[in-house]
PDB file of C-alpha atoms in Angstrom:
ATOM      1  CA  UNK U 116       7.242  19.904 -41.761  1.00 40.00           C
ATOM      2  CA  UNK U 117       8.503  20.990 -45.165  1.00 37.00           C
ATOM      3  CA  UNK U 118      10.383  18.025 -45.814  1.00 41.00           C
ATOM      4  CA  UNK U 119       7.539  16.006 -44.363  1.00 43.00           C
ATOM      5  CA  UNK U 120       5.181  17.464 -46.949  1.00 37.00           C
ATOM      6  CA  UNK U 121       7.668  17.486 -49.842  1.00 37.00           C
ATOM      7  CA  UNK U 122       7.887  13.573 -49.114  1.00 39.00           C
ATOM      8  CA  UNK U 123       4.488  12.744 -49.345  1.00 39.00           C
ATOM      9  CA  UNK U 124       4.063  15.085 -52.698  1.00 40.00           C
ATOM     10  CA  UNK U 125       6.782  13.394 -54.428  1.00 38.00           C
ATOM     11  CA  UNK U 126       5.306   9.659 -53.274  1.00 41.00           C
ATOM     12  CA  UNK U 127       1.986  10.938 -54.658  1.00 41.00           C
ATOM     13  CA  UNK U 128       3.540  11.951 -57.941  1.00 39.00           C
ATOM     14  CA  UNK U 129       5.342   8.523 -58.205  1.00 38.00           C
ATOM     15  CA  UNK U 130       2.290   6.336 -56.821  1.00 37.00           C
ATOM     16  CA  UNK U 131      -0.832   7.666 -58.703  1.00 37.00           C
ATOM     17  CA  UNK U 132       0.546   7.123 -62.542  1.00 36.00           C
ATOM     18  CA  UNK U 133       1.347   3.753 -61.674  1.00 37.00           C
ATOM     19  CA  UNK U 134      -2.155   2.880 -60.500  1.00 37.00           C
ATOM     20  CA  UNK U 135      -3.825   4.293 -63.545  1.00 41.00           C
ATOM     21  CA  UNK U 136      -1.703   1.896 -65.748  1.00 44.00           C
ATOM     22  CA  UNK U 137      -3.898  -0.939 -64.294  1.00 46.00           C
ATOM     23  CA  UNK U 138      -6.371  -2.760 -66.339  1.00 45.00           C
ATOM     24  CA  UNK U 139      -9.373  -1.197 -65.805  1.00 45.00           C
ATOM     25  CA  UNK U 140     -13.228  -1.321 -67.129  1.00 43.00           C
ATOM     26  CA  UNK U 141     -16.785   0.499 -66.884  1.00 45.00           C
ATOM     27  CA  UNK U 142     -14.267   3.650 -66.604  1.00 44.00           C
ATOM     28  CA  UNK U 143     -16.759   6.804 -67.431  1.00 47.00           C
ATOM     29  CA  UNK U 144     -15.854  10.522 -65.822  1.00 49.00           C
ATOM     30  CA  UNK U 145     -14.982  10.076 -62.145  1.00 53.00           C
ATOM     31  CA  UNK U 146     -15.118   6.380 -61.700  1.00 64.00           C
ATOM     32  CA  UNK U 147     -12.833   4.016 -62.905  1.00 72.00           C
ATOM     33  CA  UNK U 148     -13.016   0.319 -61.758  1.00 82.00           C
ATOM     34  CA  UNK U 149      -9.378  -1.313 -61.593  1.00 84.00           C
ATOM     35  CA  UNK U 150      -8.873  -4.884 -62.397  1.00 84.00           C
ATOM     36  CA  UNK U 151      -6.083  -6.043 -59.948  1.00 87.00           C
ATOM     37  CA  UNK U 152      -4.510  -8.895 -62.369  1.00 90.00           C
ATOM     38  CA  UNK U 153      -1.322  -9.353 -60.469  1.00 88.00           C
ATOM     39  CA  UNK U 154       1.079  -8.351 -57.791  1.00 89.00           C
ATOM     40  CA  UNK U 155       2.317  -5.046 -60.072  1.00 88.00           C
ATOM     41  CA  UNK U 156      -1.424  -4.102 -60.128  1.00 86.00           C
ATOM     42  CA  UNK U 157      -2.230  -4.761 -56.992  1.00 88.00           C
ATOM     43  CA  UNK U 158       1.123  -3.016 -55.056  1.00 88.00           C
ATOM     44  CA  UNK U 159       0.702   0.018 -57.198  1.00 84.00           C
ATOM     45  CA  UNK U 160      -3.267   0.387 -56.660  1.00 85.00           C
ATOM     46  CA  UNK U 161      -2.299   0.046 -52.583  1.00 85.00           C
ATOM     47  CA  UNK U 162       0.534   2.807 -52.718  1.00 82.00           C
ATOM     48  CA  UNK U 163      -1.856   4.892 -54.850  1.00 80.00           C
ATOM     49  CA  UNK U 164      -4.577   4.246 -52.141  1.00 81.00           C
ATOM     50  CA  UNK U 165      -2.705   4.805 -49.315  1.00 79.00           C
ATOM     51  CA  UNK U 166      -1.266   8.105 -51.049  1.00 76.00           C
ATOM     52  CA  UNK U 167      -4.349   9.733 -51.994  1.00 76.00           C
ATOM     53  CA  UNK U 168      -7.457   9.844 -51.242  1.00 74.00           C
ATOM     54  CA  UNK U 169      -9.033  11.074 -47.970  1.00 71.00           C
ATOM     55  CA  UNK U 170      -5.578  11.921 -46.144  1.00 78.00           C
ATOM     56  CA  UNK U 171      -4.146  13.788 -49.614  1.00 84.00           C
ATOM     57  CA  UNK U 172      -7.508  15.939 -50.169  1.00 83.00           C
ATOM     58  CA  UNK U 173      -7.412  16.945 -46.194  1.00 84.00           C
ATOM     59  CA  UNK U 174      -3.565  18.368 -46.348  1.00 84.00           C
ATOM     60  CA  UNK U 175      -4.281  20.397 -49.507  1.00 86.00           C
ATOM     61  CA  UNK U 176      -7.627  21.873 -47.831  1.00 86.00           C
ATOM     62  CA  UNK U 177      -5.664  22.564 -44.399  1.00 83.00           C
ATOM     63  CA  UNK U 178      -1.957  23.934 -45.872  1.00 82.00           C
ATOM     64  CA  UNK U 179      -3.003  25.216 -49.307  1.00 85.00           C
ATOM     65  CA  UNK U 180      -6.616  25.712 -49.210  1.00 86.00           C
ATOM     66  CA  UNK U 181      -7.915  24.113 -52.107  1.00 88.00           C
ATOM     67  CA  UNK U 182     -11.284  22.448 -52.968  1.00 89.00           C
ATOM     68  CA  UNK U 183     -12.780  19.935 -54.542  1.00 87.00           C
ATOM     69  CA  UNK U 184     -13.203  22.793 -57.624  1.00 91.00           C
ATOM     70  CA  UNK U 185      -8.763  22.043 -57.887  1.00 90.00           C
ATOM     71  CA  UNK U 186      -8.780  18.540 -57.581  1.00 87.00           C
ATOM     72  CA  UNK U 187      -9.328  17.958 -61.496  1.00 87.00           C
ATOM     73  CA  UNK U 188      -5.853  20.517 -62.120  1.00 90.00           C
ATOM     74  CA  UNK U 189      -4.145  18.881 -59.332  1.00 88.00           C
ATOM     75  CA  UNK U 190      -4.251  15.570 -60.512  1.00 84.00           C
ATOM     76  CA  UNK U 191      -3.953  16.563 -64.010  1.00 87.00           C
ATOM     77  CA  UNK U 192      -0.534  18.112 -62.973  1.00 88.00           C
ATOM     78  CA  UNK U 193       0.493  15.290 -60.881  1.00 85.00           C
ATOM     79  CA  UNK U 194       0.246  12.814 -63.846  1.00 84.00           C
ATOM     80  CA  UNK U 195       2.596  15.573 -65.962  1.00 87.00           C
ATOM     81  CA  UNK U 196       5.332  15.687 -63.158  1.00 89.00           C
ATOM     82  CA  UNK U 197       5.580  11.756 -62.647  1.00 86.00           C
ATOM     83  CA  UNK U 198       6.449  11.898 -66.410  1.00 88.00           C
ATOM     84  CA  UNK U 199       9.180  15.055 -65.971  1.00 89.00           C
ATOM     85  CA  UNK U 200      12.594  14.859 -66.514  1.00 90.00           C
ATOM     86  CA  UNK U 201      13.467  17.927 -67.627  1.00 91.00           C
ATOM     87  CA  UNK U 202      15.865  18.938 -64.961  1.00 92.00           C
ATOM     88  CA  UNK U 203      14.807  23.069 -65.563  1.00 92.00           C
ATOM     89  CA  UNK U 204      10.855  21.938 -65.174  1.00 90.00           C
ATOM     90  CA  UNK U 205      11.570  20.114 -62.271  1.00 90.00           C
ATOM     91  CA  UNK U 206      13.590  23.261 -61.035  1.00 91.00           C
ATOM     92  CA  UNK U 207      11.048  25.350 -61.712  1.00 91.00           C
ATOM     93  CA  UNK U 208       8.053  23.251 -60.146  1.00 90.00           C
ATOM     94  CA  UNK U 209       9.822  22.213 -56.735  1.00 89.00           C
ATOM     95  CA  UNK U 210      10.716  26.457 -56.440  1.00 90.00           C
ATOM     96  CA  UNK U 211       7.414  26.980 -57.169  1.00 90.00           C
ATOM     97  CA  UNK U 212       6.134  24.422 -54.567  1.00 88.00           C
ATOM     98  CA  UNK U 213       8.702  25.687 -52.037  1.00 86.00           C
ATOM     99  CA  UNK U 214       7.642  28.945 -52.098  1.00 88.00           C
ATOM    100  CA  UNK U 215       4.043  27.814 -51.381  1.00 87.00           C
ATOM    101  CA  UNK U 216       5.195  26.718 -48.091  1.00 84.00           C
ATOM    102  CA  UNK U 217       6.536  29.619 -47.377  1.00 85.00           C
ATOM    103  CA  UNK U 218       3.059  31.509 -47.924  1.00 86.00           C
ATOM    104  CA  UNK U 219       1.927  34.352 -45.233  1.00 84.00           C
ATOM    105  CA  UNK U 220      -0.607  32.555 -43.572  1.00 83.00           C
ATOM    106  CA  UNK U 221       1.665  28.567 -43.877  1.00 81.00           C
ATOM    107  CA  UNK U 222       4.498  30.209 -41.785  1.00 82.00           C
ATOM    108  CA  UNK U 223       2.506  31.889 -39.444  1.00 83.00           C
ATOM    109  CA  UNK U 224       0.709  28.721 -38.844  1.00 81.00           C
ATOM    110  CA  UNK U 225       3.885  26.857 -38.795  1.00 79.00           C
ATOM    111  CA  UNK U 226       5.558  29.101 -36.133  1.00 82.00           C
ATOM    112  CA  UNK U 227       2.539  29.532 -34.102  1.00 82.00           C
ATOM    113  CA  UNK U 228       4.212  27.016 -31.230  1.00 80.00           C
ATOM    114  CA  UNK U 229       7.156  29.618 -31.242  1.00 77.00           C
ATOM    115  CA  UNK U 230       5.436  32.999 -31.248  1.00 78.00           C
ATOM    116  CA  UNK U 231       3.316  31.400 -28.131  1.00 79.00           C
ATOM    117  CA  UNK U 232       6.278  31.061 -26.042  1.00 79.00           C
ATOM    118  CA  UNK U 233       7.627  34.208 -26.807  1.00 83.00           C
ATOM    119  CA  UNK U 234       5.562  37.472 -28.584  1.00 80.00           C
ATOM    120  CA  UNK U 235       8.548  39.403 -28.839  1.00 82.00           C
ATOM    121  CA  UNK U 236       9.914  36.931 -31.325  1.00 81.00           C
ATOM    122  CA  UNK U 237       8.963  37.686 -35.109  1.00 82.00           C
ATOM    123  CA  UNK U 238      10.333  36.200 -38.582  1.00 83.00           C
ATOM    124  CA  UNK U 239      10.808  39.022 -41.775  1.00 86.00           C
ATOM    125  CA  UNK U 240       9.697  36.305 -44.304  1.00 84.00           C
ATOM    126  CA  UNK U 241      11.363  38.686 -47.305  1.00 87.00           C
ATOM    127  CA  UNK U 242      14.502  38.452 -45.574  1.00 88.00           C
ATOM    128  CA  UNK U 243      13.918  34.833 -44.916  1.00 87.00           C
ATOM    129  CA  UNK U 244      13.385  34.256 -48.377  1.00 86.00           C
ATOM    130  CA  UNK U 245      16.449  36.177 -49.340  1.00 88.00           C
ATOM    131  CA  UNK U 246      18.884  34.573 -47.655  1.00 89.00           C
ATOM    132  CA  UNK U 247      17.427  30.921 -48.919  1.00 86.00           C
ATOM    133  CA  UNK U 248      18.202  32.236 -52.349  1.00 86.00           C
ATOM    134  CA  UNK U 249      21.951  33.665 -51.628  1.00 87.00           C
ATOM    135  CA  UNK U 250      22.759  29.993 -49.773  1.00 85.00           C
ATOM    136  CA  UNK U 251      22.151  28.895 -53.541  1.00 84.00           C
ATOM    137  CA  UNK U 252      24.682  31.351 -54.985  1.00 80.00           C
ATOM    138  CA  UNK U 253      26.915  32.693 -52.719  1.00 76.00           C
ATOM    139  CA  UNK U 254      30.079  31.459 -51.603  1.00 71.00           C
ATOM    140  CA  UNK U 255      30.380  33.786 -48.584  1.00 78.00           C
ATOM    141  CA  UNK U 256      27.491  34.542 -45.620  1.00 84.00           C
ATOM    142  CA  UNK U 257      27.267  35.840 -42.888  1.00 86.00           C
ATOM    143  CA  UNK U 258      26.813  32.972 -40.842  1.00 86.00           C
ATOM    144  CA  UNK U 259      28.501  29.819 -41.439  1.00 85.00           C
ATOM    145  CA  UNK U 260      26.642  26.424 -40.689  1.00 86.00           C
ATOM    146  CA  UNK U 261      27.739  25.716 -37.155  1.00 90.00           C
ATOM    147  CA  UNK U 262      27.238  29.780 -35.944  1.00 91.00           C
ATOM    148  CA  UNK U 263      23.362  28.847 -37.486  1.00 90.00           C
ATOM    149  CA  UNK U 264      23.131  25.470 -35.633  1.00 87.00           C
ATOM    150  CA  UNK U 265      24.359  26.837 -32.571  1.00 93.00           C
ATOM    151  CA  UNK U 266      21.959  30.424 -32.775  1.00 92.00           C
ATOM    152  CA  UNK U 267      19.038  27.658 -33.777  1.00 90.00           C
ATOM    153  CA  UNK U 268      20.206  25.052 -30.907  1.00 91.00           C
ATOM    154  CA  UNK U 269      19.744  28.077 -28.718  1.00 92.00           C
ATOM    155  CA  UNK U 270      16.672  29.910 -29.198  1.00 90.00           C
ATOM    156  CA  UNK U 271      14.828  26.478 -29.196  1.00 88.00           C
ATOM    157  CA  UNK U 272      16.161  25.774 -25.532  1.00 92.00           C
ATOM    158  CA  UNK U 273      15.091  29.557 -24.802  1.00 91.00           C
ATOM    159  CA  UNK U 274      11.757  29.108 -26.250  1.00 89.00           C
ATOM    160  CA  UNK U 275      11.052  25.650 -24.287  1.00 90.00           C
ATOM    161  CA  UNK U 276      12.268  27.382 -20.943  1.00 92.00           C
ATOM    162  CA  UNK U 277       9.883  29.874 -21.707  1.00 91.00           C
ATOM    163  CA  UNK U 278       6.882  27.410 -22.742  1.00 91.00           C
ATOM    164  CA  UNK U 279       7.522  25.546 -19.763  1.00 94.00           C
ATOM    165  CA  UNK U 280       7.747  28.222 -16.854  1.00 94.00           C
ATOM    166  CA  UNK U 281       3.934  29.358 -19.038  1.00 93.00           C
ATOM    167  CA  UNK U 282       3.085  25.535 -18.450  1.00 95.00           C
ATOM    168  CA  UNK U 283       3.989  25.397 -15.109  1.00 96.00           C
ATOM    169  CA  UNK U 284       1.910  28.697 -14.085  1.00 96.00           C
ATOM    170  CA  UNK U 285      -1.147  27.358 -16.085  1.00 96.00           C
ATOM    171  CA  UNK U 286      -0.877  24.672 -13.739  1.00 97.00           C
ATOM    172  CA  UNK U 287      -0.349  26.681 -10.621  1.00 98.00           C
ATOM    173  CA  UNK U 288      -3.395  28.742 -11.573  1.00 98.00           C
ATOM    174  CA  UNK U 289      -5.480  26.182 -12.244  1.00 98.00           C
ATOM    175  CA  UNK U 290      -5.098  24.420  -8.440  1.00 98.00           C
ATOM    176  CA  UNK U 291      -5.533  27.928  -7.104  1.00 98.00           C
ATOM    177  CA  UNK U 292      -8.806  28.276  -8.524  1.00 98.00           C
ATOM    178  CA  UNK U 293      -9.878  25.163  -8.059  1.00 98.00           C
ATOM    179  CA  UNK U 294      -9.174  25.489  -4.352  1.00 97.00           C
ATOM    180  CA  UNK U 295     -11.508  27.977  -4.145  1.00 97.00           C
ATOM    181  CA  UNK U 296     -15.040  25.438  -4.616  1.00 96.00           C
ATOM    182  CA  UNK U 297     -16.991  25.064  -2.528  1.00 95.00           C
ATOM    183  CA  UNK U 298     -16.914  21.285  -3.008  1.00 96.00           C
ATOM    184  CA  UNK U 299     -13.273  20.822  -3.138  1.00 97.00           C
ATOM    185  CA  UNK U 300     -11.566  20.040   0.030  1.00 98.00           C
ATOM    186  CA  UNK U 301      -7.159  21.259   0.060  1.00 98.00           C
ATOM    187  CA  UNK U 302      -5.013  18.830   2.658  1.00 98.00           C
ATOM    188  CA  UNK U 303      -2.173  20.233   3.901  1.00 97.00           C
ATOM    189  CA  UNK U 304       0.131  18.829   1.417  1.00 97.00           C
ATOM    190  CA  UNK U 305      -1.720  20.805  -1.414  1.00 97.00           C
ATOM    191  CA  UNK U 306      -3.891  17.354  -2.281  1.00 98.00           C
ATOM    192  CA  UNK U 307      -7.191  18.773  -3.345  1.00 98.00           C
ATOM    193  CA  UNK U 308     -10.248  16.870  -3.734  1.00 98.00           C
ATOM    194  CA  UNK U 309     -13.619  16.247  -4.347  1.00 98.00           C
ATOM    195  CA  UNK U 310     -16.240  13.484  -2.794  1.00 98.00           C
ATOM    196  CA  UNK U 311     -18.390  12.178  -6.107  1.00 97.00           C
ATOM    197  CA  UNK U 312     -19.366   9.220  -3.845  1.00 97.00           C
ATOM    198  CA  UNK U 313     -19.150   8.241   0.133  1.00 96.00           C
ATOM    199  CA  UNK U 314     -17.862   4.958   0.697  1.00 95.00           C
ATOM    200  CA  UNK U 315     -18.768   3.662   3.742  1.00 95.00           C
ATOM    201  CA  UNK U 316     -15.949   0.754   4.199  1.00 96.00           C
ATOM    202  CA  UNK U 317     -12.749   0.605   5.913  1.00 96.00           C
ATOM    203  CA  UNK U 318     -10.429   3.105   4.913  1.00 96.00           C
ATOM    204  CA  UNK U 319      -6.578   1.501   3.832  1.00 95.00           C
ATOM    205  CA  UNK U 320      -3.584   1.588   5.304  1.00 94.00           C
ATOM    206  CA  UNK U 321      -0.346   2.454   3.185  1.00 92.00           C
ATOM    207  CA  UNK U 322       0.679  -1.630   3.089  1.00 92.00           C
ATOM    208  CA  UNK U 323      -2.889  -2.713   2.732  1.00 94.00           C
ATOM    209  CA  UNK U 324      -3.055  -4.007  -1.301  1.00 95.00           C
ATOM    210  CA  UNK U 325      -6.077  -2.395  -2.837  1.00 96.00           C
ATOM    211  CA  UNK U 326      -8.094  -2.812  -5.955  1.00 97.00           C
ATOM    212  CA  UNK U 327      -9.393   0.977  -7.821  1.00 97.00           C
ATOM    213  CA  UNK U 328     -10.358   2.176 -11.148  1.00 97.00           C
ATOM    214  CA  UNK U 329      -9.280   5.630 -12.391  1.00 97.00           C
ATOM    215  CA  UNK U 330      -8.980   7.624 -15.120  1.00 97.00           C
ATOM    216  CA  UNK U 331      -6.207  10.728 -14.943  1.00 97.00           C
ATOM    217  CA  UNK U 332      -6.832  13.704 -17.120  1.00 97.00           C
ATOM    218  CA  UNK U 333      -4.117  16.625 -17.495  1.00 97.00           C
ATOM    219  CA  UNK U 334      -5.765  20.510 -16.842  1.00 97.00           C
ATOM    220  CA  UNK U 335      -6.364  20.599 -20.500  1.00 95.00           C
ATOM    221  CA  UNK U 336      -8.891  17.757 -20.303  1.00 95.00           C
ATOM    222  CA  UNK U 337      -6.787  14.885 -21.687  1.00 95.00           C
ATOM    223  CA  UNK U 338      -7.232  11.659 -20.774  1.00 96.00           C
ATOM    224  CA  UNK U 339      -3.586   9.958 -20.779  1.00 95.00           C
ATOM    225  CA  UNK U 340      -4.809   6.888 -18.610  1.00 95.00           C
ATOM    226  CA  UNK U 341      -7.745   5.052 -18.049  1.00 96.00           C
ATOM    227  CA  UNK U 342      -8.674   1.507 -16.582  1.00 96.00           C
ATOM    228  CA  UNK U 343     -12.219   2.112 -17.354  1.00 96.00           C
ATOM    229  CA  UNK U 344     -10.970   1.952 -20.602  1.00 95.00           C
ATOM    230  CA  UNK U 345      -9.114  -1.184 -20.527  1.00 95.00           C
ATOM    231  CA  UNK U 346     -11.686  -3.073 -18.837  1.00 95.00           C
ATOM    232  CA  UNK U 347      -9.849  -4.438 -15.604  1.00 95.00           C
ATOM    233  CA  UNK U 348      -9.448  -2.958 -12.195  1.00 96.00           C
ATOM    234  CA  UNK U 349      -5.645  -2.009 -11.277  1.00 95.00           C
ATOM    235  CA  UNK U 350      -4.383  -3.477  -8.222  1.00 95.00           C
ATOM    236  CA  UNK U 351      -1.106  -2.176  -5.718  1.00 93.00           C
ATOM    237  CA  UNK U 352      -0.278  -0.886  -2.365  1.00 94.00           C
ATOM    238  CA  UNK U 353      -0.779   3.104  -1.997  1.00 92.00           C
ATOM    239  CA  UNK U 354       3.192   3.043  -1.379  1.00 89.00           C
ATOM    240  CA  UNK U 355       3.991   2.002  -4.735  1.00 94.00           C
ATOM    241  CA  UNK U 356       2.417   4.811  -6.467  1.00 95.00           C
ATOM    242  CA  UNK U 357       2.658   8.893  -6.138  1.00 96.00           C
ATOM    243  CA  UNK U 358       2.199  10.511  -3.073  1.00 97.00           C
ATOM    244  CA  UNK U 359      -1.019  11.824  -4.101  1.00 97.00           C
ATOM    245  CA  UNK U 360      -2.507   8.759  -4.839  1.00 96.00           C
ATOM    246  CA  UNK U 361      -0.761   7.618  -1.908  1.00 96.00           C
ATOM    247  CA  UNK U 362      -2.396  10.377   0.522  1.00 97.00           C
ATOM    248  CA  UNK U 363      -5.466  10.074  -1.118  1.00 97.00           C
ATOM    249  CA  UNK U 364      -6.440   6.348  -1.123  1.00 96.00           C
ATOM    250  CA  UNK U 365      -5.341   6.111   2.809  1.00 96.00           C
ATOM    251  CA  UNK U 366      -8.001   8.502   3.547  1.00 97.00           C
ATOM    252  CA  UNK U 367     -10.745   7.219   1.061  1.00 96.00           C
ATOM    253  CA  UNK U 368     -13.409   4.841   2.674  1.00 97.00           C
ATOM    254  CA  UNK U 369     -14.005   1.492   0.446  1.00 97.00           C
ATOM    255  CA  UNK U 370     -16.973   2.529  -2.239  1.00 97.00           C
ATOM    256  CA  UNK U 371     -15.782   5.395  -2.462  1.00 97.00           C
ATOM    257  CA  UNK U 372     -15.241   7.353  -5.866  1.00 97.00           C
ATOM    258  CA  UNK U 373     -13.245  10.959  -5.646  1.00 98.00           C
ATOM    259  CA  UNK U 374     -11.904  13.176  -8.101  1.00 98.00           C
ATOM    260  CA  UNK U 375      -8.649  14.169  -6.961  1.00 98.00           C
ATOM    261  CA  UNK U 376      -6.320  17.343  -8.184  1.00 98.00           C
ATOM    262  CA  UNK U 377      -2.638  16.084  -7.689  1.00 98.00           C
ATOM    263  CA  UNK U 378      -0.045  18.610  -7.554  1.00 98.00           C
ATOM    264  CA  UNK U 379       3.119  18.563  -9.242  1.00 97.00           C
ATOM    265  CA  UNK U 380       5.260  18.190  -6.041  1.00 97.00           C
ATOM    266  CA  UNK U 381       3.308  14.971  -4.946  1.00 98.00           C
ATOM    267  CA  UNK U 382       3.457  13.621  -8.776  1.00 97.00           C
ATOM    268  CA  UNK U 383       5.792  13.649 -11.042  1.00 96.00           C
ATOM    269  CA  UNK U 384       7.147  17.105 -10.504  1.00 95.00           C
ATOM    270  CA  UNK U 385      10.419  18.134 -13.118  1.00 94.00           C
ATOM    271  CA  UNK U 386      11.079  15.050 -14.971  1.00 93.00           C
ATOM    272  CA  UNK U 387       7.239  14.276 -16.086  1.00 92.00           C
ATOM    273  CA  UNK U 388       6.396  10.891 -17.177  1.00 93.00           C
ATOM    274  CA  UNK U 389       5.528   9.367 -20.439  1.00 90.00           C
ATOM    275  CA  UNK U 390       2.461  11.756 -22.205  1.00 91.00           C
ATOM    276  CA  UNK U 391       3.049  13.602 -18.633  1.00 95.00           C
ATOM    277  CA  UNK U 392       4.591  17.154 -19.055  1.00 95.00           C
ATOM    278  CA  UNK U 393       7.007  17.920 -16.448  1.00 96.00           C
ATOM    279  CA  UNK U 394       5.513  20.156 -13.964  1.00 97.00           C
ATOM    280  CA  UNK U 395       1.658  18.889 -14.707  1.00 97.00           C
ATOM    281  CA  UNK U 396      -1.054  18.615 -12.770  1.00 98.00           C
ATOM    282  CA  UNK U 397      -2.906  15.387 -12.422  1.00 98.00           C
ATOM    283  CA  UNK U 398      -6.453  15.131 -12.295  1.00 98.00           C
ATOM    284  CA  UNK U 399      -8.021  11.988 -11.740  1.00 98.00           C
ATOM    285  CA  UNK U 400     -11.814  10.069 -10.999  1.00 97.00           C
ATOM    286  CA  UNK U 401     -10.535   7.742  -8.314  1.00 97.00           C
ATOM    287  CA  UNK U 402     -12.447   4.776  -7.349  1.00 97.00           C
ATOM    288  CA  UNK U 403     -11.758   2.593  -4.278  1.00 97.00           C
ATOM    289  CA  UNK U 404     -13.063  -0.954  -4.785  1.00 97.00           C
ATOM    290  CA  UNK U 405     -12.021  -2.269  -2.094  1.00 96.00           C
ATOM    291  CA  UNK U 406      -8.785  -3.812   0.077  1.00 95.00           C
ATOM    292  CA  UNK U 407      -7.535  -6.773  -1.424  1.00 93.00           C
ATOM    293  CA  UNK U 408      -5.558  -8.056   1.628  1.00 73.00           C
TER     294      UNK U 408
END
């Protein structure tokens, strides 16, 4: 994230200079009208573009909270560094901008994710900022680079564990209370489901070839597939797919349209698929248009 953000700084300061060099005309307070007169002009106006505007203006409201009352000192600033090469003003600027991300309320943001999966875990951002400035000047720490990889490597496979076995009860939950409408129906397998529609048509067998549309949703409310979408009906035989899909279209009637709550054991269980988390389960608005062959 910080070297993410330090990227697109430093591309701002480099970009934005260059664009104002452009010829320009009609320029009054807050609008300036470039004349693009060759390739030079036209490149640099693209990168400044692309750089600033909209995009720019949103990451300083979200990480640094500024308004549109800063932008005039921002960009005053930005022109001054794209001209710096003082090595101690440059020192003294990227410090300065470093320790910005390393504000309160950035790195509580930032570690969010990690805190979730585990409340016990807390960072002493004094100390933090210590030992960044002793890596500068000593010769001798505690920890050499591979003991910090290796503690690092660590903790992150602890904290996914721990986000995952959270994931995987969310899940667990959710079927559990589901199960308990009214409307839905549980099979013995754990399929749940729900009858939007009655189709009235011949119900398929697990060779028959069958035409459906369906979108699939994750508990969350994510969509992470969708025929609807792409316009065209999806066409197989209910033993290609999961067994939930499987189970569920050779008990659906023809017309029929069903919202079905797969399981992780009848779809992708551990290994997930794609946007698909492991242990997930799948929600989707089946629709049975009928039995191709």
């Amino acid at each position: 994230m910080i070297k993410k953000l330090l990227i697109i700084a430093l591309a701002c300061a480099v970009c934005v200079p260059l664009a104002a060099k452009g010829k320009k005309k009609n320029e009054k307070e807050g609008d300036k009208t470039f004349v693009l007169a060759d390739r030079t002009d036209s490149l640099s106006y693209c990168l400044g573009f692309a750089n600033g505007g909209m995009m720019l203006k949103e990451r300083l409201r979200q990480d640094f909270g500024l308004d549109s009352t800063q932008y005039a000192t921002f960009v005053k600033e930005l022109s001054k560094g794209a001209e710096c090469s003082d090595p101690k003003k440059v020192a003294k600027v990227l410090g300065f901008y470093h320790g910005l991300l390393m504000r309160k309320d950035r790195m509580d943001k930032m570690l969010a994710p990690m805190f979730a999966a585990d409340t016990t875990l807390h960072v002493d951002r004094g100390l933090l900022i210590d030992v960044l400035q002793a890596s500068f000047t000593n010769d001798s720490m505690q920890m050499d680079a591979k003991q910090v990889n290796d503690y690092m490597s660590g903790l992150q496979r602890e904290l996914q564990a721990k986000a995952m076995d959270r994931y995987k009860a969310d899940n667990e939950a959710f079927l559990a209370d589901n199960a308990r409408r009214d409307s839905v129906v549980t099979t013995a397998s754990g399929l749940q489901y729900k009858v939007l529609t009655a189709g009235t048509g011949p119900v398929p067998s697990k060779d028959s070839k069958v035409k459906v549309n369906y979108r699939g949703m994750t508990i969350d409310g994510k969509e992470f597939d969708s025929s609807y979408k792409r316009g065209v009906p999806t066409e197989f035989t209910p033993q290609q797919v999961i067994k939930g899909w499987a189970e569920a279209l050779t008990m659906m009637p023809v017309g029929s349209r069903w919202m079905i709550y797969i399981p992780q054991e009848l779809g992708y269980g551990s290994r997930g698929a794609g946007p698909i988390k492991p242990y997930s389960t799948l929600i989707f608005e089946l629709e049975l248009l009928e039995i191709v062959k």
